[in-house]
Short mmCIF file of C-alpha atoms in Angstrom, two decimals:
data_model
loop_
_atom_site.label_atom_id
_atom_site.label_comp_id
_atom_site.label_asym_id
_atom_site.label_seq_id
_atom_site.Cartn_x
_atom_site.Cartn_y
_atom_site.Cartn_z
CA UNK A 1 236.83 138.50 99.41
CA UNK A 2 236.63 136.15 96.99
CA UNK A 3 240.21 134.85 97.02
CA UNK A 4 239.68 134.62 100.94
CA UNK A 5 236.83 132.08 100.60
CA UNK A 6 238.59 130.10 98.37
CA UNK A 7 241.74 129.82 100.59
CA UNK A 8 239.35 128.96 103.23
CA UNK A 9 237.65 126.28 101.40
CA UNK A 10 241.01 124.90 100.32
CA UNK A 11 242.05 124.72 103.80
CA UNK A 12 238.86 122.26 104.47
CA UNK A 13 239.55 119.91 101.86
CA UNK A 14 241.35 117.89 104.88
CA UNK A 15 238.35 118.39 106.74
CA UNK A 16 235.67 115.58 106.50
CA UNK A 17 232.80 118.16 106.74
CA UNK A 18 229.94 120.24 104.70
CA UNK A 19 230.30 123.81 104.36
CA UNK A 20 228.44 126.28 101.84
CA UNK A 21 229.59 130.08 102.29
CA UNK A 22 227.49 133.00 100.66
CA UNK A 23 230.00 135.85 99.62
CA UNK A 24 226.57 138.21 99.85
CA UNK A 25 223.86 138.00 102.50
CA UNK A 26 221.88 140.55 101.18
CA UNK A 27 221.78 140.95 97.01
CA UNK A 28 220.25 143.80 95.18
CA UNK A 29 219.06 144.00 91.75
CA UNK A 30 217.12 146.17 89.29
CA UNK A 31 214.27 144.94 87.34
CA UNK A 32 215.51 143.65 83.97
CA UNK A 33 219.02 142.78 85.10
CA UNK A 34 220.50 139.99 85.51
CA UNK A 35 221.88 139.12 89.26
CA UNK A 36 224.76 135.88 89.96
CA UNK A 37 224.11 134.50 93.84
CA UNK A 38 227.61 133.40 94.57
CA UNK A 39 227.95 130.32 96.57
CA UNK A 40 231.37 127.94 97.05
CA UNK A 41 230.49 124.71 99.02
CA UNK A 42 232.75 121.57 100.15
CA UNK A 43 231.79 118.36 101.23
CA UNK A 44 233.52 114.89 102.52
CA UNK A 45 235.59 113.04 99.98
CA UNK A 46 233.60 109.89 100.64
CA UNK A 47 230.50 111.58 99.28
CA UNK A 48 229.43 112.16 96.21
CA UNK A 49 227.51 115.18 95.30
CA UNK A 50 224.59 114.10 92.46
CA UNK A 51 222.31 116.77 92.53
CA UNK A 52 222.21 120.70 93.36
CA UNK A 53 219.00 122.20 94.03
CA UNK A 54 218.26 126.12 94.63
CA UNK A 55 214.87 126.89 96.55
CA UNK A 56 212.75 130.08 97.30
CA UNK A 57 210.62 131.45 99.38
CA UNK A 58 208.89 134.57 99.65
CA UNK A 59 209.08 134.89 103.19
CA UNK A 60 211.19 133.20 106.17
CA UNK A 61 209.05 129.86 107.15
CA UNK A 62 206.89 129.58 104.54
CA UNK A 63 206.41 126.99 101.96
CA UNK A 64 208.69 128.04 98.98
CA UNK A 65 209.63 126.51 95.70
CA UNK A 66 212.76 124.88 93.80
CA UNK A 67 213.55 127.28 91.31
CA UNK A 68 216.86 125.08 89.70
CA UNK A 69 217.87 121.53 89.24
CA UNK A 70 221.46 120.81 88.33
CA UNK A 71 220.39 117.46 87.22
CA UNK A 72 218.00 118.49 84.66
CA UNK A 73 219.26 118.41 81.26
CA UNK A 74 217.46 121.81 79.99
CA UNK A 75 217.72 124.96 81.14
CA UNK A 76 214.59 127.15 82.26
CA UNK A 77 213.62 130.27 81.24
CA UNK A 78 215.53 133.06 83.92
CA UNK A 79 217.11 130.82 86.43
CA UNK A 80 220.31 128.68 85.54
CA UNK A 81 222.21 126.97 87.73
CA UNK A 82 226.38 128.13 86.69
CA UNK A 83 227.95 125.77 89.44
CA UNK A 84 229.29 122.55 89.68
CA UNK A 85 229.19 119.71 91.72
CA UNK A 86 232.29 119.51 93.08
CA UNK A 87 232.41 123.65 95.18
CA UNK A 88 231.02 126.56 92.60
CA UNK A 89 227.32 126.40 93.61
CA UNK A 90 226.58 129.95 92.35
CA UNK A 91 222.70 130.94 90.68
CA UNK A 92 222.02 133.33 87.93
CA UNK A 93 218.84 134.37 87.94
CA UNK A 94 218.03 136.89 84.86
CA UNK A 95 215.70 139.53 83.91
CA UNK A 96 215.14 139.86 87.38
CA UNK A 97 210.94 140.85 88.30
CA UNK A 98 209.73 142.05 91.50
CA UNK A 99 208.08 138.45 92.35
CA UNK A 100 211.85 137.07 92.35
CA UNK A 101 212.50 138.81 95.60
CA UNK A 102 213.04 137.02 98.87
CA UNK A 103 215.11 133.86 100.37
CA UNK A 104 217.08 131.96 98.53
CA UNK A 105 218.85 128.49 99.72
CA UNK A 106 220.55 125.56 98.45
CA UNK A 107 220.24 122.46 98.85
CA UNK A 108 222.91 119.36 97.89
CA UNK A 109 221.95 115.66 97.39
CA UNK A 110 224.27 112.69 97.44
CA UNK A 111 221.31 110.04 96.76
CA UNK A 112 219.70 110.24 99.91
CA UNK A 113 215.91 111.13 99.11
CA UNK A 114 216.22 113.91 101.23
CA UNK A 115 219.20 115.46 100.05
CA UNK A 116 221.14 117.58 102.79
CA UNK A 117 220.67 121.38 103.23
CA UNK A 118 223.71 123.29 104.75
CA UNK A 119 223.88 127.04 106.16
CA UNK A 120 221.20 128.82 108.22
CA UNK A 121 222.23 131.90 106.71
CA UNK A 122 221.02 132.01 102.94
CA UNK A 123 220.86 135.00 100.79
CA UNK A 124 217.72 137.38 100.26
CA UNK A 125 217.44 139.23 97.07
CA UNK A 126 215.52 142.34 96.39
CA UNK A 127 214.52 143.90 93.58
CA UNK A 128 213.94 147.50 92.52
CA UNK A 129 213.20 149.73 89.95
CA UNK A 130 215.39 152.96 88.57
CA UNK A 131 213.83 155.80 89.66
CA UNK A 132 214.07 159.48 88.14
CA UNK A 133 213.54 162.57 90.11
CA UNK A 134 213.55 165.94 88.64
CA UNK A 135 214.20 169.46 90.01
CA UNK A 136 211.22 171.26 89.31
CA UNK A 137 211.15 174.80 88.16
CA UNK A 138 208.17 176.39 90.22
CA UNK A 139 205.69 174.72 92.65
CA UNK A 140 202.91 173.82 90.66
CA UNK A 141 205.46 172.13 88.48
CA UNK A 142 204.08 173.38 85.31
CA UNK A 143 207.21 173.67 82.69
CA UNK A 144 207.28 176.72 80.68
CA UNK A 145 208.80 177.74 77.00
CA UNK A 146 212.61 179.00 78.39
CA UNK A 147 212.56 177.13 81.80
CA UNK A 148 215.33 174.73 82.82
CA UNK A 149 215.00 171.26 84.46
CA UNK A 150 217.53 168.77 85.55
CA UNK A 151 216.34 165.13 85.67
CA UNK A 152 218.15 162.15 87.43
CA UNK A 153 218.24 158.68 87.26
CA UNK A 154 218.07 157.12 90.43
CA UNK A 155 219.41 153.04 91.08
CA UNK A 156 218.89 152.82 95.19
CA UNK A 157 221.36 149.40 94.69
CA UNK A 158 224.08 151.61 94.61
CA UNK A 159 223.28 154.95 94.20
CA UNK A 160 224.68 156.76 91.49
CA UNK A 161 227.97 154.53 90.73
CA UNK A 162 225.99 152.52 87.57
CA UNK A 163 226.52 153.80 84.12
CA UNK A 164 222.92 155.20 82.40
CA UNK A 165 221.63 156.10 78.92
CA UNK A 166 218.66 158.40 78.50
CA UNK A 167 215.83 157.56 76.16
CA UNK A 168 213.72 160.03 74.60
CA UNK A 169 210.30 158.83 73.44
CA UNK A 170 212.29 155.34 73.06
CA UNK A 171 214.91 156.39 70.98
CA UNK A 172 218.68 157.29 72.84
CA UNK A 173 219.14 160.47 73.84
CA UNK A 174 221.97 161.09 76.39
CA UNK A 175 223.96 159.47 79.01
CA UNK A 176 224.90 159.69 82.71
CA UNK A 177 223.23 159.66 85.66
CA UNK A 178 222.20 163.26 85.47
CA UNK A 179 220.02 164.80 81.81
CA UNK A 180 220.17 168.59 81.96
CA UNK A 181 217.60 170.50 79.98
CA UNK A 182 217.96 174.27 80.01
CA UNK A 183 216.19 176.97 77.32
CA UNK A 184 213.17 174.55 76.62
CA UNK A 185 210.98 174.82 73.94
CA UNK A 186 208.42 172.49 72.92
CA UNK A 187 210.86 169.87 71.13
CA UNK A 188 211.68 169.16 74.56
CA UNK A 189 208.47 167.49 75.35
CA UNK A 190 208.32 164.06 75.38
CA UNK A 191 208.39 160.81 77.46
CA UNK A 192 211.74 160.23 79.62
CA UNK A 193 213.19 157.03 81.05
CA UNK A 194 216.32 156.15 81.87
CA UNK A 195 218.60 152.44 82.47
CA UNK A 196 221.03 151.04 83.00
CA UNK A 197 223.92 150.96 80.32
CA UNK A 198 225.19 147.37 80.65
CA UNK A 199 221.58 146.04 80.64
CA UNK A 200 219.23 147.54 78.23
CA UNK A 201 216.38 145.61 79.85
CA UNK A 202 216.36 148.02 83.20
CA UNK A 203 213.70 150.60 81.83
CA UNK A 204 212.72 153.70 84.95
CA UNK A 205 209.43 154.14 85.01
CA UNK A 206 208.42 156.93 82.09
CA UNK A 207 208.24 160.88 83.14
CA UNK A 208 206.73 162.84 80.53
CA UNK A 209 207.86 166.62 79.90
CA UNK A 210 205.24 168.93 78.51
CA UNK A 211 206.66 172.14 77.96
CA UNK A 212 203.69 175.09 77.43
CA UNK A 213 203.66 178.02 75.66
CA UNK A 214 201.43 180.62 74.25
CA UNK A 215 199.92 180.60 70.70
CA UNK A 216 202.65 179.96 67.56
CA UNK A 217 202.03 180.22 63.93
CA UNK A 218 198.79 181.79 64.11
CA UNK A 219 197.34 182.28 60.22
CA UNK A 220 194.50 182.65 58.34
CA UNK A 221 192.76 180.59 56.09
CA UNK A 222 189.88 181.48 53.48
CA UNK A 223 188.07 179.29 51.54
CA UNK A 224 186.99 179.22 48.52
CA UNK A 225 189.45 181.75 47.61
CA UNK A 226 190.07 185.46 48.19
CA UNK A 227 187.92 186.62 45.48
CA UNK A 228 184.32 185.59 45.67
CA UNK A 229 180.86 186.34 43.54
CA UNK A 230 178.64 188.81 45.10
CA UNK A 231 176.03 186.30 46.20
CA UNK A 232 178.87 183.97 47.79
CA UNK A 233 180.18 184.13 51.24
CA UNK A 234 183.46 184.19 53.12
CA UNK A 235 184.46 180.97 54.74
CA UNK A 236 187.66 182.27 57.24
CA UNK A 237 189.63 179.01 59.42
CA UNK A 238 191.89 180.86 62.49
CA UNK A 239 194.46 178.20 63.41
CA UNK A 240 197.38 178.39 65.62
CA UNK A 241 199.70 175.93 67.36
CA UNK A 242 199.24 176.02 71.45
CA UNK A 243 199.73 174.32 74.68
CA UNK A 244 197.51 174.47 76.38
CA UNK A 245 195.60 174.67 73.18
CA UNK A 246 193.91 177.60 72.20
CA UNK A 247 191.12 179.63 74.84
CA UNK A 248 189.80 182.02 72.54
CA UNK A 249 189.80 183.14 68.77
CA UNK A 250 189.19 186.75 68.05
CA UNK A 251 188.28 188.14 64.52
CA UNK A 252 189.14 191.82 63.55
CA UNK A 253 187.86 194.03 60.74
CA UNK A 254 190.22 196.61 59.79
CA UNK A 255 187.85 200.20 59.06
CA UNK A 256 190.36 202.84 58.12
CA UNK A 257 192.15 203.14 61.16
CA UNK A 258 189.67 201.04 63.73
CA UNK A 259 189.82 197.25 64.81
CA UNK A 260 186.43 195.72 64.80
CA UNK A 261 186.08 192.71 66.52
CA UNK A 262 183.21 190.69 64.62
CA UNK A 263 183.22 187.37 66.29
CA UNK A 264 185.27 185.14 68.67
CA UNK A 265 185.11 181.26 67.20
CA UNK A 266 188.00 179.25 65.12
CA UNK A 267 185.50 179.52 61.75
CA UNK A 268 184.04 183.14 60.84
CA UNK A 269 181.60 183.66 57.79
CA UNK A 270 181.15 187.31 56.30
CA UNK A 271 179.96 188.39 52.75
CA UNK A 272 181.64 191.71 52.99
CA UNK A 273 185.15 192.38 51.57
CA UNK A 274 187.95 193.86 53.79
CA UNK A 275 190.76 193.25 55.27
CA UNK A 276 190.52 190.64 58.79
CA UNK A 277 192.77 189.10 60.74
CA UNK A 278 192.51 186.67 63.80
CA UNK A 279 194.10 186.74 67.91
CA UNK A 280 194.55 183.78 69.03
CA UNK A 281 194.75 183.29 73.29
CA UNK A 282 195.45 180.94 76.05
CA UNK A 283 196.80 181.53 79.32
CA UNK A 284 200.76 182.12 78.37
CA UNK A 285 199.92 185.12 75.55
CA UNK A 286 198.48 185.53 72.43
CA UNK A 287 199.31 185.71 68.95
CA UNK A 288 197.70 187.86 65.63
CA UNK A 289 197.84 186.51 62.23
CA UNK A 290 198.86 188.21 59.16
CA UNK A 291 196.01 190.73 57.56
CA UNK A 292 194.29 189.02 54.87
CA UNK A 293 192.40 191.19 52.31
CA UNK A 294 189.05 189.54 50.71
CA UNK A 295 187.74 191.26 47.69
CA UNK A 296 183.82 190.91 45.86
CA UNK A 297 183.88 190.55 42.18
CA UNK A 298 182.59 193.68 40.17
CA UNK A 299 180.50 192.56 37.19
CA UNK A 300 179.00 196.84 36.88
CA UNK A 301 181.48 197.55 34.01
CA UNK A 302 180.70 194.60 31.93
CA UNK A 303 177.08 194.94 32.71
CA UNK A 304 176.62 198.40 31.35
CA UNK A 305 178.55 197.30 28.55
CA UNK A 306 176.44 194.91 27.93
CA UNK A 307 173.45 197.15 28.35
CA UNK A 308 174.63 199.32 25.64
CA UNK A 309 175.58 197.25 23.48
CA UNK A 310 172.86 194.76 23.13
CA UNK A 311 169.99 197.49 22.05
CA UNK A 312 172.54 199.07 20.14
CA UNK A 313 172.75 196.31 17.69
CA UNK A 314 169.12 195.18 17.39
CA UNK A 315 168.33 198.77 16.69
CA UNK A 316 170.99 198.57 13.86
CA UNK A 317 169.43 195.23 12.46
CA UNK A 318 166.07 196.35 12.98
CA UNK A 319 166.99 199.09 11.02
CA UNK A 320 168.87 197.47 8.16
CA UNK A 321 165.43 194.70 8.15
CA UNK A 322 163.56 197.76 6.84
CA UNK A 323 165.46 199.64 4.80
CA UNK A 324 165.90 196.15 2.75
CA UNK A 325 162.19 195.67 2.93
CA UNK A 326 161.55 198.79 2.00
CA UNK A 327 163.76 199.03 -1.45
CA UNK A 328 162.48 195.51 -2.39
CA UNK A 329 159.06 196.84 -2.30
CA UNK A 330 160.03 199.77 -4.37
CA UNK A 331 162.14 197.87 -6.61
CA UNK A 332 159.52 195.67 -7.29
CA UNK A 333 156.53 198.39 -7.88
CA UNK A 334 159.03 199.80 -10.90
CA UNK A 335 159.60 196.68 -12.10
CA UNK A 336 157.44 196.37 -15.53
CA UNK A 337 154.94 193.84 -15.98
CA UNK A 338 156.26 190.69 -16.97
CA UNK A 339 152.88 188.33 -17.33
CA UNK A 340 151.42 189.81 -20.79
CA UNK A 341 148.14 188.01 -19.63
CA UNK A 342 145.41 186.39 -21.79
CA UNK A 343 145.25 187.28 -25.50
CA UNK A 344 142.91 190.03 -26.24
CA UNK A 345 140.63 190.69 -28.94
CA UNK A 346 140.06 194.13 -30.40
CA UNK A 347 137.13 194.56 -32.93
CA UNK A 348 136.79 197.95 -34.39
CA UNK A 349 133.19 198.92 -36.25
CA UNK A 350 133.63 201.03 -38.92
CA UNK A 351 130.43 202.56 -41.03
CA UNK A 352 130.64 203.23 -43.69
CA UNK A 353 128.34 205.80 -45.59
CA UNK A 354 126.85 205.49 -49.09
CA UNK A 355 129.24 206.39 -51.93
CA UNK A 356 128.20 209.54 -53.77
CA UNK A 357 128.14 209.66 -57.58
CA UNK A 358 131.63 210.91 -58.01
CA UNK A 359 133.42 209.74 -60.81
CA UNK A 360 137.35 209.04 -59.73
CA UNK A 361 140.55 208.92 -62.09
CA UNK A 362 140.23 205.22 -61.95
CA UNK A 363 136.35 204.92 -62.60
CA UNK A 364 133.44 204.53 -60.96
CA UNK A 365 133.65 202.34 -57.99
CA UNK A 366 130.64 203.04 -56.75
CA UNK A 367 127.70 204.06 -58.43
CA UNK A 368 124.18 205.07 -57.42
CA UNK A 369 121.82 203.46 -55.02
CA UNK A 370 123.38 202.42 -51.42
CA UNK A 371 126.40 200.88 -50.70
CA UNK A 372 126.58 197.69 -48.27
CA UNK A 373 128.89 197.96 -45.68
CA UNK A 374 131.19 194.45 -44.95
CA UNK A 375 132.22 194.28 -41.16
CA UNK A 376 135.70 192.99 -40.74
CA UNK A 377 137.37 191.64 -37.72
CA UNK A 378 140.73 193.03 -36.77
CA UNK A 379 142.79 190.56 -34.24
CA UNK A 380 146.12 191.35 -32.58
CA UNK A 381 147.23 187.78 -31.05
CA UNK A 382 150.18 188.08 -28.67
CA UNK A 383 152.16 184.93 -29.01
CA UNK A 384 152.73 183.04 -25.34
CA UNK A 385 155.77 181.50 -24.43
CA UNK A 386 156.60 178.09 -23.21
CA UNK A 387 156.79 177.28 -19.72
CA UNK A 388 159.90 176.07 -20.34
CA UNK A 389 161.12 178.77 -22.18
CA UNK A 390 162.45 182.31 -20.29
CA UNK A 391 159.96 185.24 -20.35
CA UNK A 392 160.41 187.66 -22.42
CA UNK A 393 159.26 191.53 -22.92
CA UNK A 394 156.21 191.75 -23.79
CA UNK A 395 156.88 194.25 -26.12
CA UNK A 396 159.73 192.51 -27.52
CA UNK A 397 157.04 189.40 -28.77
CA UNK A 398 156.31 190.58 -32.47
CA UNK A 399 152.24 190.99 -33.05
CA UNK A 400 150.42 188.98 -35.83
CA UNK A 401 148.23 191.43 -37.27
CA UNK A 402 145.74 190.44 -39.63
CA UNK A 403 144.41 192.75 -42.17
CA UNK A 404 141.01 192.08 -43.85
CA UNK A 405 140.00 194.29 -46.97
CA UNK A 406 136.44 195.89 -46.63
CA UNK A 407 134.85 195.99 -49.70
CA UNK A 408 132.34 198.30 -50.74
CA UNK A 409 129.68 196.70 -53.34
CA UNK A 410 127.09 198.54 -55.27
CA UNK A 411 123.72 197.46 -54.66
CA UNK A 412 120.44 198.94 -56.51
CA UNK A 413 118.43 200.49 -54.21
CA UNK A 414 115.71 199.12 -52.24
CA UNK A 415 114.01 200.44 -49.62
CA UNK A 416 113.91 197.50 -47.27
CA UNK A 417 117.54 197.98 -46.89
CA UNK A 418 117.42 201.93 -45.78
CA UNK A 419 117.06 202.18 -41.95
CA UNK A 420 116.11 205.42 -40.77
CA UNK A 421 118.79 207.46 -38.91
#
């Protein structure tokens, strides 16, 4: 087609005339991509073509817009003029959006203010989006754990001839037009999309997958531990992995050979030891966690110990406080008096009758008349010690006796010294 157009434009050079030929009259693009409007053109060797202008509009007679200017040194944004001025007159137009759609027409200028526009016939462009459809496994669409789904990327340019690459949750994933998912299990869920391999700009709009299934990894956990005080309680946490998430939470007591159910939320108290376990439920099934066995701590052994123990030994040192008591008072009511106390003072009277007329070996002593009796004192001093010295025995300290002779002496006899007996 191409090389056709350009024969026919090389067969007008001879001809003094304009003529711009579109090789498409109707263009199609996906959003993101980049499209080329091909355009030759040929005009009368005694012009001179200056400027090439491409216009839009949205609709057929309406006001449009010049979208490039050959004649403009810089380049916009997404539209670029990739002609010449002497018969390429071609447009690129990239990451094409949906407000990019409609007419497109050029327009040549030799200097004349008005420039000259040439063809009736100018291009329209449209713009669409990639498109995925997917075979759904039931009617109410819900997927399921072990269904299979085929999903398809759709380009209604040209159907399925473009090259694709998959994209799960933004990261590649497969390629082709068609993504086959069969056995699915809940790694499958995610976000889809799909574009267009030789432009990664051409994103589908995003299908998300959410694959259900029943209750997974259902367990048990028990805080603060498995083994608690007496006066303590029980904290149990029933978890489980669902989707839909979880309906209902179940909590068994296992009583010899019985299941007791004893409550139905996610968090279950009890003070009571046993063995419990959890159900978890949601509309695909349900799932029991493992039996976990809570004990109470028994403090009755020690306790009695204790008990017994305790009198026990203040008995033993009650006892032992009075047998010591006891010998120290007997120990000290043997022991001998130590103080010897204040010095005492014995006198001893003695009387002493008259001496009879009776003559000795040695003489007379004493002769007639009355004898006169001489009191003597007799003292027994017990010597003290020192303060500073050690006691000692009593009986150990050596008495100072002192003697005193009693003398008898002959007196004549008078009456005034008889007393009557």
């Amino acid at each position: 087609m191409t090389w056709t157009l350009m024969q026919l434009f090389l067969a007008c050079v001879l001809c003094d005339t304009w003529r711009v030929e579109y090789q498409q009259q109707r263009i199609c693009a996906v959003k993101g991509s980049s499209v080329v409007i091909p355009c030759l053109f040929h005009h009368p060797e005694s012009q001179t073509v200056k400027r090439v202008m491409w216009g839009y509009v949205k609709f057929p007679h309406t006001k449009g817009r010049f979208v490039s200017d050959s004649s403009l040194n810089k380049v916009t944004r997404r539209f670029q003029y990739i002609g010449d001025k002497r018969l390429n007159c071609s447009l690129k137009i990239q990451q094409v959006e949906h407000n990019d759609a409609g007419i497109y027409t050029v327009r040549f200028s030799t200097g004349n203010k008005k420039g000259k526009r040439l063809s009736d016939f100018s291009p329209t462009l449209k713009v669409v989006d990639l498109n995925i459809s997917m075979t759904k496994p039931n009617v109410n669409g819900t997927v399921k754990e072990g269904d299979s789904i085929n999903l398809t990327c759709i380009n209604s340019c040209d159907d399925l001839s473009s090259a694709f690459t998959w994209f799960k949750s933004g990261e590649p994933f497969s390629e082709g037009p068609v993504l086959y998912l069969s056995n699915m299990s809940s790694t499958n869920s995610g976000n889809y999309t799909c574009s267009l391999k030789t432009h990664t700009g051409t994103t589908s709009g995003v299908i998300n997958i959410d694959v259900e299934y029943g209750p997974k990894n259902t367990s048990v956990s028990v805080r603060p531990s498995l083994e608690i005080d007496p006066s303590s309680n029980f904290t149990m946490i029933c978890s489980s992995h669902a989707n839909p998430p979880v309906e209902n939470y179940t909590w068994f007591k296992i009583d010899e050979d019985d299941n007791n159910a004893v409550g139905h939320q996610p968090l279950f108290l009890s003070a009571e030891g046993g063995q419990y376990f959890c159900t978890a439920t949601n509309k695909h099934g349900s799932q029991n966690s493992s039996v976990v066995t809570l004990k109470i701590k028994k403090y009755q052994a020690t306790f009695t110990r204790n008990v017994l123990i305790i009198p026990t030994v203040a008995v033993l040192l009650i006892g032992t406080a009075v047998i010591a008591v006891t010998r120290l008072n007997r120990e000290r009511k043997q022991t001998p008096q130590t103080d010897c106390g204040e010095d005492t003072q014995h006198t001893d009277y003695v009387n002493w009758l008259g001496c009879e007329n009776i003559q000795s070996d040695e003489g007379n002593r004493c002769e007639g008349g009355t004898t006169e009796v001489v009191y003597a004192t007799v003292n027994f001093n017990n010597k003290r010690t020192s303060n500073t010295e050690q006691p000692r025995n009593c009986h150990d300290d050596a008495e100072d006796v002192i003697y005193s002779t009693v003398w008898c002496r002959k007196q004549p006899l008078n009456p005034s010294y008889m007393e009557p007996y």
